[in-house]
Amino acid sequence: MKYALVTGGSRGIGRAVCVKLAQMGYCVVINYVSNDAEAQKTLELIQEAGSQGELLKFDVSKCEESVAAIEAWQEAHPGEFIEVLVNNAGIRKDNLLLWMEQEDWDKVLGIGLHGFYNVTRPLLKPMSVKKRGRIVNMASVSGLKGLPGQCNYSAAKGGLIAATKALAQEVARRGITVNAVAPGFIRTDMVEGLDEAELKKTIPANRFGEAEEVAELVGFLVSDKAAYITGECISINGGLY
């Protein structure tokens, strides 16, 4: 059995990635923090895709909680290891920096950047021992060009891109690839409240992307066909940037 862990897998891009990995034959471990009903729905979609899944509930922004959950999974699956990790968990708390509360800064950085460390680190040793692993970090166009009103989100995603490039060089000799995917405007819960009609005018493709399109890119990056691609940040944004 091949195992993949997707953080923030209960909805949106995370859910689409879970289904794609299931279609590729992975048993998908779905991380989520609170919405049991949506996580269960993702699990059902995985089963409909002909694979198996597990729910693993923990807050990626909390290091001890993350490590405890991952170690408990490892103890329950002796001889197995998670060979694919998709660090997808993230939230938006948009505001101009002038008015941004420290709580909103800390929350976005905690989930989007600290979560990368909290989840990736305990999974690296098994990957290194097995000399195989695929890590895909969900970044954003905001982390590449910066977006006004998103200093916190841009900082989290920009840091994630830099960490991707650094870690890729650390683990390449162990057969582990590390890449980032930087979506533009994708039609999910994350873009609720945005003016789609106006924003489409800024996108050369003249539309928002779909979560399934991002999932296809992730699927390629974790496949054997992408074994020589590492340390990259690949944009999927309809030509926005």
C-alpha positions as a Markdown table, in Angstrom:
| # | Residue | x | y | z |
|---|---|---|---|---|
| 1 | Met | 0.0 | 0.0 | 0.0 |
| 2 | Lys | 1.3 | 3.5 | -0.9 |
| 3 | Tyr | 0.4 | 6.3 | 1.5 |
| 4 | Ala | -0.1 | 10.0 | 0.9 |
| 5 | Leu | -0.9 | 12.7 | 3.4 |
| 6 | Val | -2.7 | 15.8 | 2.4 |
| 7 | Thr | -3.0 | 18.6 | 4.9 |
| 8 | Gly | -6.2 | 20.7 | 4.7 |
| 9 | Gly | -7.7 | 17.9 | 2.7 |
| 10 | Ser | -11.3 | 18.3 | 3.7 |
| 11 | Arg | -12.3 | 20.9 | 1.1 |
| 12 | Gly | -11.3 | 22.9 | -2.0 |
| 13 | Ile | -7.9 | 22.2 | -3.6 |
| 14 | Gly | -7.0 | 19.7 | -0.8 |
| 15 | Arg | -10.1 | 17.6 | -1.5 |
| 16 | Ala | -9.4 | 17.6 | -5.3 |
| 17 | Val | -5.8 | 16.5 | -4.6 |
| 18 | Cys | -7.0 | 13.7 | -2.3 |
| 19 | Val | -9.3 | 12.4 | -5.1 |
| 20 | Lys | -6.5 | 12.6 | -7.7 |
| 21 | Leu | -4.1 | 10.7 | -5.5 |
| 22 | Ala | -6.7 | 8.1 | -4.8 |
| 23 | Gln | -7.1 | 7.7 | -8.6 |
| 24 | Met | -3.4 | 7.1 | -8.7 |
| 25 | Gly | -3.6 | 4.2 | -6.3 |
| 26 | Tyr | -2.6 | 5.9 | -3.0 |
| 27 | Cys | -4.2 | 5.3 | 0.3 |
| 28 | Val | -4.9 | 9.0 | 1.3 |
| 29 | Val | -4.5 | 10.2 | 4.8 |
| 30 | Ile | -6.8 | 13.3 | 5.1 |
| 31 | Asn | -5.7 | 15.9 | 7.6 |
| 32 | Tyr | -8.2 | 18.5 | 8.8 |
| 33 | Val | -8.7 | 20.5 | 11.9 |
| 34 | Ser | -12.4 | 20.9 | 12.6 |
| 35 | Asn | -15.0 | 20.1 | 9.9 |
| 36 | Asp | -15.8 | 16.4 | 10.5 |
| 37 | Ala | -18.6 | 16.4 | 7.9 |
| 38 | Glu | -16.5 | 17.7 | 5.1 |
| 39 | Ala | -13.6 | 15.5 | 5.9 |
| 40 | Gln | -16.0 | 12.5 | 5.8 |
| 41 | Lys | -17.3 | 13.6 | 2.4 |
| 42 | Thr | -13.7 | 13.7 | 1.1 |
| 43 | Leu | -13.2 | 10.2 | 2.5 |
| 44 | Glu | -16.3 | 9.0 | 0.6 |
| 45 | Leu | -15.0 | 10.5 | -2.6 |
| 46 | Ile | -11.7 | 8.7 | -2.2 |
| 47 | Gln | -13.6 | 5.4 | -1.8 |
| 48 | Glu | -15.7 | 6.2 | -4.8 |
| 49 | Ala | -12.5 | 6.7 | -6.7 |
| 50 | Gly | -11.6 | 3.1 | -5.9 |
| 51 | Ser | -9.1 | 3.6 | -3.1 |
| 52 | Gln | -8.8 | 3.8 | 0.6 |
| 53 | Gly | -8.5 | 6.7 | 3.0 |
| 54 | Glu | -8.0 | 7.6 | 6.6 |
| 55 | Leu | -8.9 | 10.7 | 8.6 |
| 56 | Leu | -6.1 | 12.3 | 10.7 |
| 57 | Lys | -7.4 | 15.3 | 12.7 |
| 58 | Phe | -4.9 | 17.7 | 14.0 |
| 59 | Asp | -3.9 | 21.4 | 13.8 |
| 60 | Val | -0.8 | 21.8 | 11.6 |
| 61 | Ser | 0.0 | 25.1 | 13.3 |
| 62 | Lys | 0.7 | 23.3 | 16.6 |
| 63 | Cys | 4.0 | 21.4 | 16.6 |
| 64 | Glu | 3.4 | 19.0 | 19.5 |
| 65 | Glu | -0.1 | 18.1 | 18.3 |
| 66 | Ser | 1.2 | 17.5 | 14.7 |
| 67 | Val | 4.1 | 15.3 | 15.8 |
| 68 | Ala | 1.9 | 13.3 | 18.1 |
| 69 | Ala | -0.7 | 12.6 | 15.4 |
| 70 | Ile | 2.0 | 11.6 | 12.9 |
| 71 | Glu | 3.9 | 9.4 | 15.3 |
| 72 | Ala | 0.6 | 7.7 | 16.3 |
| 73 | Trp | -0.1 | 7.0 | 12.7 |
| 74 | Gln | 3.4 | 5.6 | 12.2 |
| 75 | Glu | 3.0 | 3.3 | 15.2 |
| 76 | Ala | -0.3 | 2.0 | 13.9 |
| 77 | His | 1.3 | 1.3 | 10.5 |
| 78 | Pro | 4.5 | -0.6 | 11.2 |
| 79 | Gly | 6.7 | -1.1 | 8.2 |
| 80 | Glu | 4.8 | 1.5 | 6.2 |
| 81 | Phe | 5.6 | 5.1 | 5.5 |
| 82 | Ile | 4.0 | 8.2 | 4.0 |
| 83 | Glu | 5.8 | 8.7 | 0.7 |
| 84 | Val | 3.8 | 11.6 | -0.6 |
| 85 | Leu | 3.1 | 14.7 | 1.4 |
| 86 | Val | 1.1 | 17.6 | 0.1 |
| 87 | Asn | 1.3 | 20.6 | 2.5 |
| 88 | Asn | -2.0 | 22.3 | 1.4 |
| 89 | Ala | -3.4 | 23.7 | 4.7 |
| 90 | Gly | -3.7 | 27.5 | 4.7 |
| 91 | Ile | -6.1 | 30.3 | 5.5 |
| 92 | Arg | -6.6 | 33.9 | 4.5 |
| 93 | Lys | -7.1 | 36.8 | 6.9 |
| 94 | Asp | -6.8 | 39.7 | 4.6 |
| 95 | Asn | -6.4 | 43.3 | 5.7 |
| 96 | Leu | -4.1 | 46.2 | 5.1 |
| 97 | Leu | -1.0 | 45.9 | 7.3 |
| 98 | Leu | -1.9 | 49.2 | 8.9 |
| 99 | Trp | -5.0 | 47.6 | 10.3 |
| 100 | Met | -3.9 | 44.0 | 10.6 |
| 101 | Glu | -4.1 | 42.5 | 14.1 |
| 102 | Gln | -1.2 | 40.4 | 15.4 |
| 103 | Glu | -3.6 | 37.5 | 15.8 |
| 104 | Asp | -4.4 | 37.5 | 12.1 |
| 105 | Trp | -0.7 | 37.7 | 11.2 |
| 106 | Asp | 0.2 | 34.8 | 13.5 |
| 107 | Lys | -2.7 | 32.6 | 12.5 |
| 108 | Val | -1.9 | 32.8 | 8.7 |
| 109 | Leu | 1.9 | 32.3 | 9.3 |
| 110 | Gly | 1.2 | 29.5 | 11.8 |
| 111 | Ile | -0.9 | 27.4 | 9.4 |
| 112 | Gly | 0.7 | 28.3 | 6.1 |
| 113 | Leu | 4.4 | 28.3 | 7.1 |
| 114 | His | 4.9 | 26.8 | 10.5 |
| 115 | Gly | 2.6 | 24.0 | 9.5 |
| 116 | Phe | 5.1 | 23.1 | 6.8 |
| 117 | Tyr | 7.8 | 22.6 | 9.4 |
| 118 | Asn | 5.5 | 20.8 | 11.9 |
| 119 | Val | 4.3 | 18.2 | 9.4 |
| 120 | Thr | 7.3 | 17.8 | 7.1 |
| 121 | Arg | 10.0 | 17.3 | 9.6 |
| 122 | Pro | 8.7 | 14.1 | 11.2 |
| 123 | Leu | 8.1 | 12.5 | 7.8 |
| 124 | Leu | 11.5 | 13.2 | 6.4 |
| 125 | Lys | 13.4 | 10.4 | 8.2 |
| 126 | Pro | 11.2 | 7.5 | 6.9 |
| 127 | Met | 11.4 | 9.0 | 3.4 |
| 128 | Ser | 15.2 | 9.2 | 3.7 |
| 129 | Val | 15.5 | 5.7 | 5.0 |
| 130 | Lys | 13.4 | 4.4 | 2.1 |
| 131 | Lys | 15.1 | 6.7 | -0.3 |
| 132 | Arg | 11.9 | 7.8 | -1.9 |
| 133 | Gly | 9.6 | 10.7 | -1.3 |
| 134 | Arg | 7.5 | 13.4 | -2.9 |
| 135 | Ile | 6.7 | 16.7 | -1.1 |
| 136 | Val | 4.5 | 19.3 | -2.8 |
| 137 | Asn | 3.9 | 22.6 | -1.0 |
| 138 | Met | 0.8 | 24.6 | -2.0 |
| 139 | Ala | 2.1 | 28.2 | -2.4 |
| 140 | Ser | 0.3 | 31.0 | -4.3 |
| 141 | Val | 0.7 | 33.8 | -6.8 |
| 142 | Ser | 0.5 | 36.0 | -3.6 |
| 143 | Gly | 3.9 | 34.5 | -2.5 |
| 144 | Leu | 5.5 | 35.3 | -5.9 |
| 145 | Lys | 4.3 | 38.9 | -6.6 |
| 146 | Gly | 2.7 | 40.0 | -3.4 |
| 147 | Leu | -0.8 | 41.2 | -3.2 |
| 148 | Pro | -2.1 | 44.3 | -1.4 |
| 149 | Gly | -4.1 | 43.4 | 1.7 |
| 150 | Gln | -2.3 | 40.1 | 2.0 |
| 151 | Cys | 1.0 | 40.9 | 3.7 |
| 152 | Asn | 0.5 | 38.0 | 6.0 |
| 153 | Tyr | -0.5 | 35.5 | 3.3 |
| 154 | Ser | 2.2 | 36.7 | 0.9 |
| 155 | Ala | 4.8 | 36.3 | 3.7 |
| 156 | Ala | 3.6 | 32.8 | 4.5 |
| 157 | Lys | 3.6 | 31.7 | 0.8 |
| 158 | Gly | 6.8 | 33.5 | 0.0 |
| 159 | Gly | 8.5 | 31.8 | 2.9 |
| 160 | Leu | 7.1 | 28.4 | 1.8 |
| 161 | Ile | 8.6 | 28.9 | -1.7 |
| 162 | Ala | 12.0 | 29.7 | -0.3 |
| 163 | Ala | 11.8 | 26.7 | 2.1 |
| 164 | Thr | 10.9 | 24.5 | -0.8 |
| 165 | Lys | 14.0 | 25.5 | -2.7 |
| 166 | Ala | 16.2 | 25.0 | 0.3 |
| 167 | Leu | 14.8 | 21.6 | 1.4 |
| 168 | Ala | 15.0 | 20.3 | -2.2 |
| 169 | Gln | 18.7 | 20.7 | -2.1 |
| 170 | Glu | 19.0 | 19.0 | 1.3 |
| 171 | Val | 17.2 | 15.8 | 0.3 |
| 172 | Ala | 17.7 | 15.3 | -3.4 |
| 173 | Arg | 20.4 | 12.7 | -2.9 |
| 174 | Arg | 17.9 | 10.6 | -0.9 |
| 175 | Gly | 15.5 | 10.3 | -3.8 |
| 176 | Ile | 13.1 | 12.9 | -2.4 |
| 177 | Thr | 11.8 | 15.7 | -4.5 |
| 178 | Val | 10.4 | 18.9 | -3.1 |
| 179 | Asn | 8.3 | 21.3 | -5.3 |
| 180 | Ala | 5.8 | 24.1 | -4.8 |
| 181 | Val | 2.7 | 24.8 | -6.8 |
| 182 | Ala | 1.5 | 28.4 | -7.0 |
| 183 | Pro | -2.2 | 28.7 | -7.9 |
| 184 | Gly | -3.8 | 32.0 | -9.0 |
| 185 | Phe | -7.5 | 32.5 | -8.5 |
| 186 | Ile | -9.0 | 29.0 | -8.1 |
| 187 | Arg | -12.8 | 28.6 | -7.6 |
| 188 | Thr | -12.9 | 27.3 | -4.0 |
| 189 | Asp | -14.0 | 28.6 | -0.5 |
| 190 | Met | -10.7 | 30.6 | -0.4 |
| 191 | Val | -12.0 | 33.1 | -2.9 |
| 192 | Glu | -15.4 | 33.6 | -1.5 |
| 193 | Gly | -16.2 | 37.3 | -1.1 |
| 194 | Leu | -13.9 | 38.3 | -4.0 |
| 195 | Asp | -15.4 | 40.0 | -7.1 |
| 196 | Glu | -14.9 | 37.3 | -9.7 |
| 197 | Ala | -16.3 | 39.4 | -12.6 |
| 198 | Glu | -13.7 | 42.1 | -12.0 |
| 199 | Leu | -10.8 | 39.8 | -11.2 |
| 200 | Lys | -11.4 | 37.8 | -14.4 |
| 201 | Lys | -10.5 | 41.0 | -16.4 |
| 202 | Thr | -7.0 | 40.8 | -14.9 |
| 203 | Ile | -6.5 | 37.1 | -16.0 |
| 204 | Pro | -5.4 | 36.5 | -19.6 |
| 205 | Ala | -7.3 | 33.2 | -19.6 |
| 206 | Asn | -10.4 | 35.3 | -18.5 |
| 207 | Arg | -11.6 | 32.8 | -15.9 |
| 208 | Phe | -10.9 | 31.3 | -12.5 |
| 209 | Gly | -9.2 | 28.0 | -12.4 |
| 210 | Glu | -10.7 | 24.8 | -11.1 |
| 211 | Ala | -9.4 | 22.8 | -8.1 |
| 212 | Glu | -9.1 | 19.7 | -10.3 |
| 213 | Glu | -6.7 | 21.5 | -12.6 |
| 214 | Val | -4.4 | 22.1 | -9.7 |
| 215 | Ala | -4.8 | 18.5 | -8.6 |
| 216 | Glu | -3.6 | 17.3 | -12.0 |
| 217 | Leu | -0.4 | 19.3 | -11.6 |
| 218 | Val | 0.2 | 17.8 | -8.1 |
| 219 | Gly | -0.5 | 14.4 | -9.5 |
| 220 | Phe | 2.2 | 14.8 | -12.1 |
| 221 | Leu | 4.8 | 16.1 | -9.6 |
| 222 | Val | 4.4 | 13.1 | -7.3 |
| 223 | Ser | 4.6 | 10.7 | -10.2 |
| 224 | Asp | 7.8 | 8.9 | -11.4 |
| 225 | Lys | 7.6 | 11.0 | -14.6 |
| 226 | Ala | 8.6 | 14.1 | -12.5 |
| 227 | Ala | 11.6 | 12.4 | -10.7 |
| 228 | Tyr | 14.0 | 15.0 | -12.1 |
| 229 | Ile | 12.0 | 18.0 | -11.1 |
| 230 | Thr | 12.8 | 19.4 | -7.7 |
| 231 | Gly | 13.2 | 22.8 | -6.1 |
| 232 | Glu | 10.7 | 24.4 | -8.5 |
| 233 | Cys | 7.7 | 26.6 | -8.0 |
| 234 | Ile | 5.3 | 26.0 | -10.8 |
| 235 | Ser | 2.5 | 28.6 | -11.4 |
| 236 | Ile | -1.0 | 27.7 | -12.4 |
| 237 | Asn | -2.8 | 30.9 | -12.9 |
| 238 | Gly | -4.2 | 31.4 | -16.4 |
| 239 | Gly | -1.3 | 33.8 | -17.2 |
| 240 | Leu | -2.0 | 36.2 | -14.4 |
| 241 | Tyr | 1.7 | 36.4 | -13.4 |
